[in-house]
Each structure stands twice: as C-alpha cells, then as structure tokens.
C-alpha cells in the first residue's frame, strides 16, 4: 500500500507467499506453501494445460546436443570457436563448407550473419564485433550499447582498463503517478568480467 495523496492509495498485489508476512500473522510458512500448492493443483489445473515441462526439457537438451555436435565438428576440423550463446556462435570455419546441411533457412540450421574482421568478447552478452564492411556491432548487458565504441572494448580487453558507459535508471514518483527515466554514468570494471 502506497499513499499517493491523502485520499488516494496505490494498492499492489503480489501473489507470491512471503515468509515474513506469514510469521507476522502467526502462520506456519511451510503449511501455507503446501496448502497453496495443493489448492492450485486441485482447482486450477487449467492454468497448466498448455505447459509441458517434459517437452521444454527435451527441446533444451536436444538444442544443447545439436550445438555440441557442431562444436565438435568445428574443433575436429581445426577450427576455433570464439564465442557461443544458446543459438549462435562465432567461429573461423565456414560451416557451409564443413556440412552443407548446417546452413540454411530450415529449423535447426544456422544463418551466416556477418564476416568479422576483429572482435572483443568480454563476457557473455558483452562483446564488440568489428565487421569487414567497416561497421561494428556492440552488445553490453546492463548498459546502453550506443554509449560504447570499439575503443572501449580494446581498452577493457587489451589494457585491463575500466571504462564508463551510460545506463538507464528509473525514478518512481508515486505522488505524481509518473516514472522518470534518466541516464546515469556507470563504470564498467575490466576485472568484474572474469567469469
């Protein structure tokens, strides 16, 4: 409950059972969780009618197996893998030459997106690709990618220097009923990306 004016209040509802609230009211947290779980299972099975945990687990595991097969194919051919995410990778090998069925528009096939001249991979989802056509692609989780340039990544990677970047932050004004988005300068420390 948040007071906006003397007569107006903003009421928020969080459906998650909170241990502090349970103990505040003298309730056994574990019993409340158990009762809620049973209620959902007995009375609201339709909530889960379109969810299959087994199917999602199988899709994830098959995707990992598929990516592992591609990794071995690249490494066994003498190639290198510079960066990899759930559904993408940066390599020095032309996959189409290794196996023509790997690249295309079909389900499970790769799409060649860029020819890279130089790249700096700082961490997962934090990298800079300098393309052969002179352009660059920058991704940096947590900050605005547009606030960075290739030189910043060179400083972090080659010189172990901290760099500054811009991050959006929000300020809530409950009494005005508004949110202000401000840009804020933050320091990205090169040694914090040691994962």
Short mmCIF file of N, CA and C in Angstrom, two decimals:
data_model
loop_
_atom_site.label_atom_id
_atom_site.label_comp_id
_atom_site.label_asym_id
_atom_site.label_seq_id
_atom_site.Cartn_x
_atom_site.Cartn_y
_atom_site.Cartn_z
N UNK A 1 0.86 -1.17 0.00
CA UNK A 1 0.00 0.00 0.00
C UNK A 1 0.90 1.24 0.00
N UNK A 2 0.67 2.10 -0.95
CA UNK A 2 1.48 3.31 -1.08
C UNK A 2 0.54 4.52 -1.13
N UNK A 3 0.78 5.50 -0.29
CA UNK A 3 -0.07 6.69 -0.26
C UNK A 3 0.34 7.63 -1.38
N UNK A 4 -0.62 7.96 -2.27
CA UNK A 4 -0.37 8.89 -3.38
C UNK A 4 -0.74 10.30 -2.93
N UNK A 5 -1.97 10.44 -2.43
CA UNK A 5 -2.41 11.70 -1.80
C UNK A 5 -3.11 11.31 -0.50
N UNK A 6 -3.69 12.28 0.20
CA UNK A 6 -4.36 11.99 1.47
C UNK A 6 -5.49 10.97 1.30
N UNK A 7 -6.22 11.05 0.19
CA UNK A 7 -7.38 10.18 -0.03
C UNK A 7 -7.13 9.10 -1.09
N UNK A 8 -5.96 9.10 -1.71
CA UNK A 8 -5.69 8.13 -2.79
C UNK A 8 -4.51 7.24 -2.42
N UNK A 9 -4.69 5.94 -2.68
CA UNK A 9 -3.65 4.97 -2.37
C UNK A 9 -3.43 4.06 -3.56
N UNK A 10 -2.19 3.64 -3.74
CA UNK A 10 -1.85 2.68 -4.77
C UNK A 10 -1.70 1.33 -4.08
N UNK A 11 -2.55 0.37 -4.48
CA UNK A 11 -2.53 -0.94 -3.86
C UNK A 11 -1.88 -1.91 -4.84
N UNK A 12 -0.85 -2.59 -4.39
CA UNK A 12 -0.16 -3.58 -5.21
C UNK A 12 -0.43 -4.96 -4.63
N UNK A 13 -0.57 -5.92 -5.50
CA UNK A 13 -0.81 -7.29 -5.07
C UNK A 13 0.30 -8.17 -5.60
N UNK A 14 0.94 -8.90 -4.71
CA UNK A 14 1.97 -9.86 -5.09
C UNK A 14 1.47 -11.24 -4.70
N UNK A 15 1.22 -12.12 -5.67
CA UNK A 15 0.64 -13.44 -5.35
C UNK A 15 1.62 -14.41 -4.71
N UNK A 16 2.88 -14.06 -4.63
CA UNK A 16 3.88 -14.96 -4.06
C UNK A 16 3.78 -14.93 -2.53
N UNK A 17 3.79 -16.10 -1.94
CA UNK A 17 3.67 -16.21 -0.49
C UNK A 17 4.98 -15.76 0.15
N UNK A 18 4.86 -14.85 1.12
CA UNK A 18 6.02 -14.23 1.74
C UNK A 18 6.20 -14.77 3.16
N UNK A 19 7.40 -15.23 3.47
CA UNK A 19 7.68 -15.83 4.78
C UNK A 19 7.52 -14.81 5.91
N UNK A 20 7.95 -13.57 5.68
CA UNK A 20 7.84 -12.53 6.71
C UNK A 20 6.38 -12.23 7.05
N UNK A 21 5.54 -12.13 6.04
CA UNK A 21 4.12 -11.84 6.27
C UNK A 21 3.46 -12.99 7.02
N UNK A 22 3.84 -14.24 6.64
CA UNK A 22 3.28 -15.40 7.35
C UNK A 22 3.63 -15.35 8.84
N UNK A 23 4.91 -15.11 9.14
CA UNK A 23 5.31 -15.09 10.56
C UNK A 23 4.71 -13.89 11.29
N UNK A 24 4.50 -12.78 10.58
CA UNK A 24 3.87 -11.58 11.16
C UNK A 24 2.46 -11.90 11.65
N UNK A 25 1.78 -12.81 10.95
CA UNK A 25 0.39 -13.16 11.27
C UNK A 25 0.30 -14.51 12.00
N UNK A 26 1.44 -15.03 12.45
CA UNK A 26 1.45 -16.27 13.23
C UNK A 26 1.13 -17.51 12.43
N UNK A 27 1.44 -17.52 11.14
CA UNK A 27 1.15 -18.67 10.29
C UNK A 27 2.43 -19.46 10.02
N UNK A 28 2.26 -20.79 9.87
CA UNK A 28 3.39 -21.65 9.54
C UNK A 28 3.64 -21.54 8.03
N UNK A 29 4.77 -20.97 7.68
CA UNK A 29 5.13 -20.69 6.27
C UNK A 29 5.06 -21.95 5.40
N UNK A 30 5.61 -23.06 5.89
CA UNK A 30 5.65 -24.31 5.12
C UNK A 30 4.23 -24.84 4.89
N UNK A 31 3.38 -24.77 5.93
CA UNK A 31 2.00 -25.24 5.78
C UNK A 31 1.24 -24.39 4.77
N UNK A 32 1.46 -23.07 4.81
CA UNK A 32 0.78 -22.17 3.86
C UNK A 32 1.23 -22.49 2.43
N UNK A 33 2.52 -22.69 2.24
CA UNK A 33 3.03 -23.05 0.91
C UNK A 33 2.41 -24.35 0.42
N UNK A 34 2.36 -25.34 1.30
CA UNK A 34 1.81 -26.65 0.94
C UNK A 34 0.34 -26.55 0.59
N UNK A 35 -0.42 -25.80 1.39
CA UNK A 35 -1.85 -25.63 1.15
C UNK A 35 -2.09 -24.92 -0.19
N UNK A 36 -1.30 -23.86 -0.46
CA UNK A 36 -1.44 -23.11 -1.71
C UNK A 36 -1.12 -24.00 -2.91
N UNK A 37 -0.07 -24.80 -2.79
CA UNK A 37 0.32 -25.68 -3.88
C UNK A 37 -0.80 -26.69 -4.17
N UNK A 38 -1.36 -27.29 -3.13
CA UNK A 38 -2.44 -28.26 -3.31
C UNK A 38 -3.68 -27.61 -3.90
N UNK A 39 -3.99 -26.38 -3.46
CA UNK A 39 -5.15 -25.66 -3.99
C UNK A 39 -5.00 -25.42 -5.50
N UNK A 40 -3.81 -24.99 -5.89
CA UNK A 40 -3.55 -24.72 -7.31
C UNK A 40 -3.68 -26.01 -8.12
N UNK A 41 -3.09 -27.08 -7.61
CA UNK A 41 -3.13 -28.35 -8.34
C UNK A 41 -4.55 -28.89 -8.45
N UNK A 42 -5.35 -28.76 -7.37
CA UNK A 42 -6.70 -29.32 -7.37
C UNK A 42 -7.69 -28.46 -8.15
N UNK A 43 -7.61 -27.14 -8.00
CA UNK A 43 -8.65 -26.26 -8.52
C UNK A 43 -8.28 -25.48 -9.78
N UNK A 44 -7.01 -25.40 -10.10
CA UNK A 44 -6.64 -24.56 -11.23
C UNK A 44 -5.74 -25.29 -12.21
N UNK A 45 -6.04 -26.54 -12.45
CA UNK A 45 -5.22 -27.31 -13.39
C UNK A 45 -5.22 -26.71 -14.78
N UNK A 46 -6.29 -25.97 -15.13
CA UNK A 46 -6.36 -25.36 -16.44
C UNK A 46 -5.25 -24.32 -16.65
N UNK A 47 -4.68 -23.78 -15.56
CA UNK A 47 -3.57 -22.84 -15.68
C UNK A 47 -2.37 -23.50 -16.34
N UNK A 48 -2.23 -24.80 -16.13
CA UNK A 48 -1.06 -25.51 -16.61
C UNK A 48 -1.36 -26.39 -17.82
N UNK A 49 -2.53 -26.24 -18.42
CA UNK A 49 -2.93 -27.13 -19.51
C UNK A 49 -2.08 -26.95 -20.77
N UNK A 50 -1.45 -25.80 -20.95
CA UNK A 50 -0.64 -25.59 -22.15
C UNK A 50 0.85 -25.62 -21.85
N UNK A 51 1.23 -26.16 -20.70
CA UNK A 51 2.63 -26.21 -20.31
C UNK A 51 3.06 -27.66 -20.20
N UNK A 52 4.17 -27.98 -20.84
CA UNK A 52 4.72 -29.32 -20.72
C UNK A 52 6.19 -29.21 -20.33
N UNK A 53 6.47 -29.51 -19.10
CA UNK A 53 7.84 -29.44 -18.61
C UNK A 53 8.71 -30.44 -19.36
N UNK A 54 8.16 -31.63 -19.61
CA UNK A 54 8.93 -32.66 -20.32
C UNK A 54 9.31 -32.19 -21.72
N UNK A 55 8.36 -31.54 -22.41
CA UNK A 55 8.65 -31.06 -23.77
C UNK A 55 9.70 -29.96 -23.75
N UNK A 56 9.58 -29.02 -22.83
CA UNK A 56 10.57 -27.94 -22.79
C UNK A 56 11.94 -28.47 -22.41
N UNK A 57 12.01 -29.45 -21.51
CA UNK A 57 13.29 -30.05 -21.14
C UNK A 57 13.90 -30.80 -22.31
N UNK A 58 13.07 -31.49 -23.08
CA UNK A 58 13.57 -32.22 -24.26
C UNK A 58 14.09 -31.26 -25.32
N UNK A 59 13.36 -30.19 -25.58
CA UNK A 59 13.79 -29.22 -26.59
C UNK A 59 15.13 -28.61 -26.18
N UNK A 60 15.25 -28.23 -24.92
CA UNK A 60 16.50 -27.65 -24.43
C UNK A 60 17.65 -28.64 -24.55
N UNK A 61 17.42 -29.88 -24.14
CA UNK A 61 18.51 -30.87 -24.20
C UNK A 61 18.89 -31.20 -25.63
N UNK A 62 17.91 -31.30 -26.54
CA UNK A 62 18.24 -31.56 -27.95
C UNK A 62 19.00 -30.39 -28.56
N UNK A 63 18.65 -29.17 -28.18
CA UNK A 63 19.37 -27.99 -28.68
C UNK A 63 20.82 -28.02 -28.21
N UNK A 64 21.03 -28.37 -26.94
CA UNK A 64 22.40 -28.47 -26.42
C UNK A 64 23.18 -29.56 -27.12
N UNK A 65 22.53 -30.71 -27.36
CA UNK A 65 23.21 -31.79 -28.09
C UNK A 65 23.58 -31.35 -29.50
N UNK A 66 22.66 -30.67 -30.16
CA UNK A 66 22.91 -30.19 -31.52
C UNK A 66 24.10 -29.22 -31.54
N UNK A 67 24.12 -28.28 -30.61
CA UNK A 67 25.22 -27.31 -30.55
C UNK A 67 26.54 -28.01 -30.19
N UNK A 68 26.49 -29.04 -29.36
CA UNK A 68 27.70 -29.78 -29.02
C UNK A 68 28.26 -30.51 -30.23
N UNK A 69 27.38 -31.10 -31.03
CA UNK A 69 27.82 -31.76 -32.26
C UNK A 69 28.50 -30.77 -33.20
N UNK A 70 27.95 -29.58 -33.32
CA UNK A 70 28.54 -28.55 -34.18
C UNK A 70 29.90 -28.13 -33.62
N UNK A 71 29.98 -27.97 -32.29
CA UNK A 71 31.26 -27.60 -31.67
C UNK A 71 32.34 -28.63 -31.99
N UNK A 72 32.01 -29.92 -31.83
CA UNK A 72 33.00 -30.97 -32.12
C UNK A 72 33.38 -30.97 -33.60
N UNK A 73 32.42 -30.75 -34.46
CA UNK A 73 32.70 -30.71 -35.89
C UNK A 73 33.70 -29.59 -36.21
N UNK A 74 33.49 -28.43 -35.63
CA UNK A 74 34.39 -27.28 -35.85
C UNK A 74 35.77 -27.56 -35.27
N UNK A 75 35.82 -28.01 -34.02
CA UNK A 75 37.11 -28.26 -33.36
C UNK A 75 37.90 -29.38 -34.03
N UNK A 76 37.21 -30.45 -34.45
CA UNK A 76 37.88 -31.56 -35.12
C UNK A 76 38.39 -31.21 -36.50
N UNK A 77 37.84 -30.16 -37.10
CA UNK A 77 38.32 -29.71 -38.41
C UNK A 77 39.47 -28.71 -38.28
N UNK A 78 39.90 -28.44 -37.04
CA UNK A 78 40.99 -27.50 -36.81
C UNK A 78 40.53 -26.06 -36.62
N UNK A 79 39.24 -25.85 -36.53
CA UNK A 79 38.69 -24.51 -36.37
C UNK A 79 38.67 -24.06 -34.92
N UNK A 80 38.30 -22.81 -34.73
CA UNK A 80 38.20 -22.22 -33.40
C UNK A 80 36.79 -21.69 -33.18
N UNK A 81 36.35 -21.74 -31.92
CA UNK A 81 35.07 -21.14 -31.52
C UNK A 81 35.44 -19.99 -30.59
N UNK A 82 35.11 -18.78 -30.99
CA UNK A 82 35.48 -17.60 -30.22
C UNK A 82 34.40 -17.19 -29.22
N UNK A 83 33.15 -17.45 -29.58
CA UNK A 83 32.04 -17.05 -28.71
C UNK A 83 30.86 -17.95 -29.04
N UNK A 84 30.08 -18.27 -28.02
CA UNK A 84 28.90 -19.10 -28.25
C UNK A 84 27.81 -18.72 -27.27
N UNK A 85 26.60 -18.70 -27.76
CA UNK A 85 25.44 -18.45 -26.92
C UNK A 85 24.47 -19.59 -27.17
N UNK A 86 23.26 -19.49 -26.67
CA UNK A 86 22.28 -20.56 -26.80
C UNK A 86 22.05 -20.99 -28.24
N UNK A 87 21.94 -20.02 -29.13
CA UNK A 87 21.58 -20.35 -30.52
C UNK A 87 22.51 -19.70 -31.55
N UNK A 88 23.71 -19.34 -31.14
CA UNK A 88 24.62 -18.69 -32.08
C UNK A 88 26.06 -18.97 -31.69
N UNK A 89 26.96 -18.78 -32.67
CA UNK A 89 28.37 -18.92 -32.37
C UNK A 89 29.20 -18.13 -33.37
N UNK A 90 30.40 -17.74 -32.92
CA UNK A 90 31.35 -17.04 -33.75
C UNK A 90 32.53 -17.97 -33.93
N UNK A 91 32.84 -18.28 -35.17
CA UNK A 91 33.90 -19.23 -35.48
C UNK A 91 34.67 -18.77 -36.70
N UNK A 92 35.84 -19.34 -36.92
CA UNK A 92 36.62 -19.01 -38.11
C UNK A 92 36.39 -20.03 -39.23
N UNK A 93 35.45 -20.95 -39.05
CA UNK A 93 35.17 -22.00 -40.01
C UNK A 93 33.89 -21.68 -40.77
N UNK A 94 33.91 -21.91 -42.08
CA UNK A 94 32.71 -21.77 -42.89
C UNK A 94 31.90 -23.05 -42.73
N UNK A 95 30.80 -23.00 -41.99
CA UNK A 95 30.01 -24.20 -41.71
C UNK A 95 29.45 -24.82 -42.98
N UNK A 96 29.16 -24.00 -43.97
CA UNK A 96 28.62 -24.50 -45.23
C UNK A 96 29.62 -25.42 -45.93
N UNK A 97 30.91 -25.13 -45.77
CA UNK A 97 31.95 -25.98 -46.37
C UNK A 97 32.13 -27.27 -45.58
N UNK A 98 31.92 -27.22 -44.26
CA UNK A 98 32.02 -28.43 -43.44
C UNK A 98 30.89 -29.39 -43.73
N UNK A 99 29.69 -28.86 -43.78
CA UNK A 99 28.49 -29.67 -44.00
C UNK A 99 27.41 -28.74 -44.57
N UNK A 100 27.06 -28.97 -45.81
CA UNK A 100 26.12 -28.05 -46.49
C UNK A 100 24.72 -28.06 -45.88
N UNK A 101 24.41 -29.04 -45.03
CA UNK A 101 23.08 -29.08 -44.41
C UNK A 101 23.00 -28.20 -43.15
N UNK A 102 24.13 -27.68 -42.70
CA UNK A 102 24.13 -26.89 -41.46
C UNK A 102 23.63 -25.46 -41.65
N UNK A 103 23.80 -24.90 -42.84
CA UNK A 103 23.44 -23.51 -43.09
C UNK A 103 22.22 -23.46 -44.00
N UNK A 104 21.24 -22.67 -43.62
CA UNK A 104 20.03 -22.53 -44.44
C UNK A 104 18.94 -21.84 -43.67
N UNK A 105 17.72 -21.99 -44.15
CA UNK A 105 16.59 -21.34 -43.51
C UNK A 105 15.71 -22.31 -42.73
N UNK A 106 16.10 -23.57 -42.68
CA UNK A 106 15.30 -24.59 -42.01
C UNK A 106 15.47 -24.59 -40.51
N UNK A 107 14.58 -25.30 -39.84
CA UNK A 107 14.62 -25.43 -38.40
C UNK A 107 15.92 -26.12 -37.99
N UNK A 108 16.64 -25.52 -37.06
CA UNK A 108 17.90 -26.08 -36.59
C UNK A 108 19.11 -25.73 -37.42
N UNK A 109 18.91 -25.01 -38.51
CA UNK A 109 20.04 -24.62 -39.35
C UNK A 109 20.57 -23.25 -38.94
N UNK A 110 21.85 -23.02 -39.22
CA UNK A 110 22.47 -21.75 -38.93
C UNK A 110 22.29 -20.78 -40.10
N UNK A 111 22.39 -19.50 -39.78
CA UNK A 111 22.34 -18.45 -40.79
C UNK A 111 23.62 -17.65 -40.65
N UNK A 112 24.34 -17.50 -41.76
CA UNK A 112 25.55 -16.69 -41.73
C UNK A 112 25.13 -15.24 -41.67
N UNK A 113 25.52 -14.55 -40.61
CA UNK A 113 25.08 -13.18 -40.42
C UNK A 113 26.14 -12.15 -40.74
N UNK A 114 27.40 -12.42 -40.37
CA UNK A 114 28.43 -11.38 -40.53
C UNK A 114 29.79 -12.00 -40.83
N UNK A 115 30.62 -11.22 -41.53
CA UNK A 115 32.02 -11.53 -41.68
C UNK A 115 32.77 -10.57 -40.76
N UNK A 116 33.50 -11.11 -39.82
CA UNK A 116 34.11 -10.32 -38.76
C UNK A 116 35.61 -10.13 -39.03
N UNK A 117 36.03 -8.90 -38.91
CA UNK A 117 37.45 -8.56 -39.06
C UNK A 117 38.19 -8.68 -37.73
N UNK A 118 37.54 -8.18 -36.66
CA UNK A 118 38.14 -8.16 -35.34
C UNK A 118 37.00 -8.20 -34.32
N UNK A 119 37.24 -8.87 -33.18
CA UNK A 119 36.18 -8.96 -32.17
C UNK A 119 36.79 -8.97 -30.78
N UNK A 120 36.01 -8.47 -29.82
CA UNK A 120 36.41 -8.45 -28.42
C UNK A 120 35.26 -9.03 -27.61
N UNK A 121 35.48 -10.21 -27.03
CA UNK A 121 34.48 -10.88 -26.23
C UNK A 121 34.86 -10.74 -24.76
N UNK A 122 34.15 -9.87 -24.06
CA UNK A 122 34.47 -9.57 -22.67
C UNK A 122 33.80 -10.59 -21.74
N UNK A 123 32.53 -10.89 -22.01
CA UNK A 123 31.77 -11.81 -21.18
C UNK A 123 30.55 -12.23 -22.00
N UNK A 124 29.71 -13.11 -21.41
CA UNK A 124 28.50 -13.47 -22.15
C UNK A 124 27.61 -12.23 -22.32
N UNK A 125 27.16 -12.04 -23.52
CA UNK A 125 26.31 -10.91 -23.92
C UNK A 125 27.01 -9.55 -23.75
N UNK A 126 28.32 -9.55 -23.74
CA UNK A 126 29.11 -8.32 -23.67
C UNK A 126 30.27 -8.46 -24.65
N UNK A 127 30.08 -7.89 -25.85
CA UNK A 127 31.10 -8.04 -26.89
C UNK A 127 31.00 -6.93 -27.93
N UNK A 128 32.07 -6.84 -28.75
CA UNK A 128 32.12 -5.89 -29.85
C UNK A 128 32.61 -6.63 -31.08
N UNK A 129 31.85 -6.56 -32.16
CA UNK A 129 32.24 -7.15 -33.44
C UNK A 129 32.57 -6.04 -34.42
N UNK A 130 33.79 -6.00 -34.92
CA UNK A 130 34.18 -5.06 -35.97
C UNK A 130 34.09 -5.83 -37.29
N UNK A 131 33.15 -5.43 -38.14
CA UNK A 131 32.87 -6.19 -39.35
C UNK A 131 33.77 -5.78 -40.50
N UNK A 132 33.87 -6.66 -41.49
CA UNK A 132 34.73 -6.40 -42.64
C UNK A 132 34.27 -5.20 -43.46
N UNK A 133 32.98 -4.86 -43.39
CA UNK A 133 32.48 -3.71 -44.15
C UNK A 133 32.73 -2.38 -43.43
N UNK A 134 33.44 -2.42 -42.27
CA UNK A 134 33.77 -1.19 -41.55
C UNK A 134 32.80 -0.84 -40.43
N UNK A 135 31.65 -1.47 -40.38
CA UNK A 135 30.68 -1.20 -39.31
C UNK A 135 31.01 -2.06 -38.09
N UNK A 136 30.30 -1.83 -37.01
CA UNK A 136 30.52 -2.64 -35.82
C UNK A 136 29.20 -2.91 -35.10
N UNK A 137 29.20 -3.98 -34.35
CA UNK A 137 28.04 -4.38 -33.54
C UNK A 137 28.51 -4.48 -32.10
N UNK A 138 27.82 -3.78 -31.22
CA UNK A 138 28.18 -3.79 -29.80
C UNK A 138 27.00 -4.26 -28.98
N UNK A 139 27.24 -5.22 -28.11
CA UNK A 139 26.25 -5.69 -27.15
C UNK A 139 26.89 -5.62 -25.78
N UNK A 140 26.16 -5.06 -24.83
CA UNK A 140 26.69 -4.98 -23.47
C UNK A 140 25.51 -5.01 -22.50
N UNK A 141 25.37 -6.11 -21.79
CA UNK A 141 24.23 -6.25 -20.88
C UNK A 141 24.32 -5.24 -19.75
N UNK A 142 23.19 -4.64 -19.43
CA UNK A 142 23.11 -3.72 -18.31
C UNK A 142 23.32 -2.26 -18.63
N UNK A 143 23.90 -1.95 -19.79
CA UNK A 143 24.12 -0.55 -20.17
C UNK A 143 23.67 -0.34 -21.61
N UNK A 144 23.61 0.92 -22.01
CA UNK A 144 23.23 1.23 -23.38
C UNK A 144 24.43 0.94 -24.30
N UNK A 145 24.23 0.03 -25.24
CA UNK A 145 25.31 -0.32 -26.17
C UNK A 145 25.78 0.89 -26.98
N UNK A 146 24.87 1.82 -27.21
CA UNK A 146 25.21 3.01 -28.00
C UNK A 146 26.18 3.94 -27.26
N UNK A 147 26.35 3.73 -25.96
CA UNK A 147 27.28 4.58 -25.19
C UNK A 147 28.72 4.06 -25.26
N UNK A 148 28.92 2.96 -25.98
CA UNK A 148 30.25 2.36 -26.09
C UNK A 148 30.72 2.34 -27.53
N UNK A 149 32.03 2.23 -27.72
CA UNK A 149 32.60 2.11 -29.07
C UNK A 149 33.69 1.04 -29.03
N UNK A 150 34.19 0.63 -30.19
CA UNK A 150 35.22 -0.42 -30.22
C UNK A 150 36.45 -0.09 -29.38
N UNK A 151 36.82 1.17 -29.30
CA UNK A 151 37.99 1.54 -28.50
C UNK A 151 37.80 1.21 -27.02
N UNK A 152 36.56 1.34 -26.53
CA UNK A 152 36.27 0.98 -25.14
C UNK A 152 36.55 -0.50 -24.89
N UNK A 153 36.15 -1.35 -25.85
CA UNK A 153 36.37 -2.78 -25.70
C UNK A 153 37.86 -3.12 -25.80
N UNK A 154 38.58 -2.41 -26.65
CA UNK A 154 40.02 -2.62 -26.75
C UNK A 154 40.70 -2.27 -25.43
N UNK A 155 40.26 -1.18 -24.80
CA UNK A 155 40.83 -0.78 -23.51
C UNK A 155 40.56 -1.85 -22.44
N UNK A 156 39.34 -2.37 -22.44
CA UNK A 156 39.00 -3.40 -21.44
C UNK A 156 39.78 -4.68 -21.69
N UNK A 157 39.84 -5.11 -22.96
CA UNK A 157 40.43 -6.40 -23.29
C UNK A 157 41.97 -6.36 -23.27
N UNK A 158 42.53 -5.38 -23.95
CA UNK A 158 43.98 -5.33 -24.12
C UNK A 158 44.71 -4.66 -22.96
N UNK A 159 44.10 -3.62 -22.40
CA UNK A 159 44.80 -2.83 -21.37
C UNK A 159 44.27 -3.04 -19.95
N UNK A 160 43.22 -3.87 -19.80
CA UNK A 160 42.60 -4.09 -18.49
C UNK A 160 42.16 -2.78 -17.83
N UNK A 161 41.63 -1.86 -18.62
CA UNK A 161 41.21 -0.55 -18.10
C UNK A 161 39.70 -0.53 -17.89
N UNK A 162 39.29 0.20 -16.86
CA UNK A 162 37.87 0.43 -16.62
C UNK A 162 37.37 1.47 -17.61
N UNK A 163 36.11 1.34 -18.01
CA UNK A 163 35.52 2.31 -18.94
C UNK A 163 34.21 2.82 -18.38
N UNK A 164 33.75 3.96 -18.88
CA UNK A 164 32.46 4.47 -18.44
C UNK A 164 31.42 4.22 -19.53
N UNK A 165 30.20 4.00 -19.10
CA UNK A 165 29.09 3.74 -20.00
C UNK A 165 27.84 4.40 -19.42
N UNK A 166 26.78 4.43 -20.20
CA UNK A 166 25.53 5.03 -19.78
C UNK A 166 24.49 3.94 -19.52
N UNK A 167 23.79 4.09 -18.42
CA UNK A 167 22.74 3.14 -18.04
C UNK A 167 21.45 3.91 -17.80
N UNK A 168 20.33 3.36 -18.24
CA UNK A 168 19.03 3.96 -17.94
C UNK A 168 18.63 3.58 -16.52
N UNK A 169 18.18 4.56 -15.75
CA UNK A 169 17.64 4.27 -14.43
C UNK A 169 16.28 4.94 -14.31
N UNK A 170 15.41 4.33 -13.53
CA UNK A 170 14.06 4.86 -13.39
C UNK A 170 13.85 5.40 -11.98
N UNK A 171 13.11 6.50 -11.91
CA UNK A 171 12.75 7.10 -10.63
C UNK A 171 11.23 7.17 -10.59
N UNK A 172 10.64 6.53 -9.57
CA UNK A 172 9.19 6.49 -9.45
C UNK A 172 8.72 7.65 -8.59
N UNK A 173 7.75 8.39 -9.09
CA UNK A 173 7.11 9.47 -8.33
C UNK A 173 5.67 9.04 -8.06
N UNK A 174 5.47 8.39 -6.90
CA UNK A 174 4.14 7.88 -6.58
C UNK A 174 3.12 9.01 -6.47
N UNK A 175 3.51 10.12 -5.86
CA UNK A 175 2.54 11.21 -5.66
C UNK A 175 2.15 11.88 -6.97
N UNK A 176 3.00 11.83 -7.98
CA UNK A 176 2.66 12.40 -9.29
C UNK A 176 2.11 11.35 -10.25
N UNK A 177 2.25 10.07 -9.87
CA UNK A 177 1.78 8.99 -10.73
C UNK A 177 2.62 8.87 -12.00
N UNK A 178 3.93 9.08 -11.86
CA UNK A 178 4.78 9.03 -13.06
C UNK A 178 6.10 8.34 -12.76
N UNK A 179 6.77 8.01 -13.84
CA UNK A 179 8.11 7.42 -13.77
C UNK A 179 9.01 8.25 -14.67
N UNK A 180 10.16 8.62 -14.15
CA UNK A 180 11.13 9.38 -14.93
C UNK A 180 12.29 8.46 -15.26
N UNK A 181 12.65 8.42 -16.53
CA UNK A 181 13.79 7.61 -16.96
C UNK A 181 14.96 8.55 -17.17
N UNK A 182 16.04 8.30 -16.43
CA UNK A 182 17.23 9.14 -16.53
C UNK A 182 18.42 8.30 -16.95
N UNK A 183 19.32 8.94 -17.64
CA UNK A 183 20.57 8.28 -17.99
C UNK A 183 21.59 8.55 -16.90
N UNK A 184 22.33 7.53 -16.55
CA UNK A 184 23.28 7.63 -15.46
C UNK A 184 24.61 7.02 -15.92
N UNK A 185 25.70 7.68 -15.61
CA UNK A 185 27.01 7.17 -15.98
C UNK A 185 27.45 6.11 -14.97
N UNK A 186 27.93 4.98 -15.49
CA UNK A 186 28.44 3.91 -14.62
C UNK A 186 29.83 3.51 -15.11
N UNK A 187 30.58 2.91 -14.25
CA UNK A 187 31.93 2.43 -14.60
C UNK A 187 31.88 0.91 -14.76
N UNK A 188 32.34 0.44 -15.91
CA UNK A 188 32.46 -1.00 -16.14
C UNK A 188 33.89 -1.38 -15.80
N UNK A 189 34.05 -2.18 -14.78
CA UNK A 189 35.38 -2.57 -14.33
C UNK A 189 35.84 -3.81 -15.08
N UNK A 190 37.01 -3.73 -15.67
CA UNK A 190 37.51 -4.83 -16.50
C UNK A 190 37.68 -6.12 -15.71
N UNK A 191 38.00 -6.05 -14.43
CA UNK A 191 38.20 -7.26 -13.67
C UNK A 191 36.90 -7.90 -13.16
N UNK A 192 35.77 -7.25 -13.40
CA UNK A 192 34.49 -7.85 -12.98
C UNK A 192 33.97 -8.83 -14.01
N UNK A 193 34.64 -8.95 -15.14
CA UNK A 193 34.22 -9.87 -16.20
C UNK A 193 35.15 -11.07 -16.27
N UNK A 194 35.42 -11.66 -15.14
CA UNK A 194 36.37 -12.78 -15.10
C UNK A 194 35.68 -14.14 -15.18
N UNK A 195 34.39 -14.14 -15.42
CA UNK A 195 33.62 -15.39 -15.45
C UNK A 195 34.08 -16.29 -16.58
#
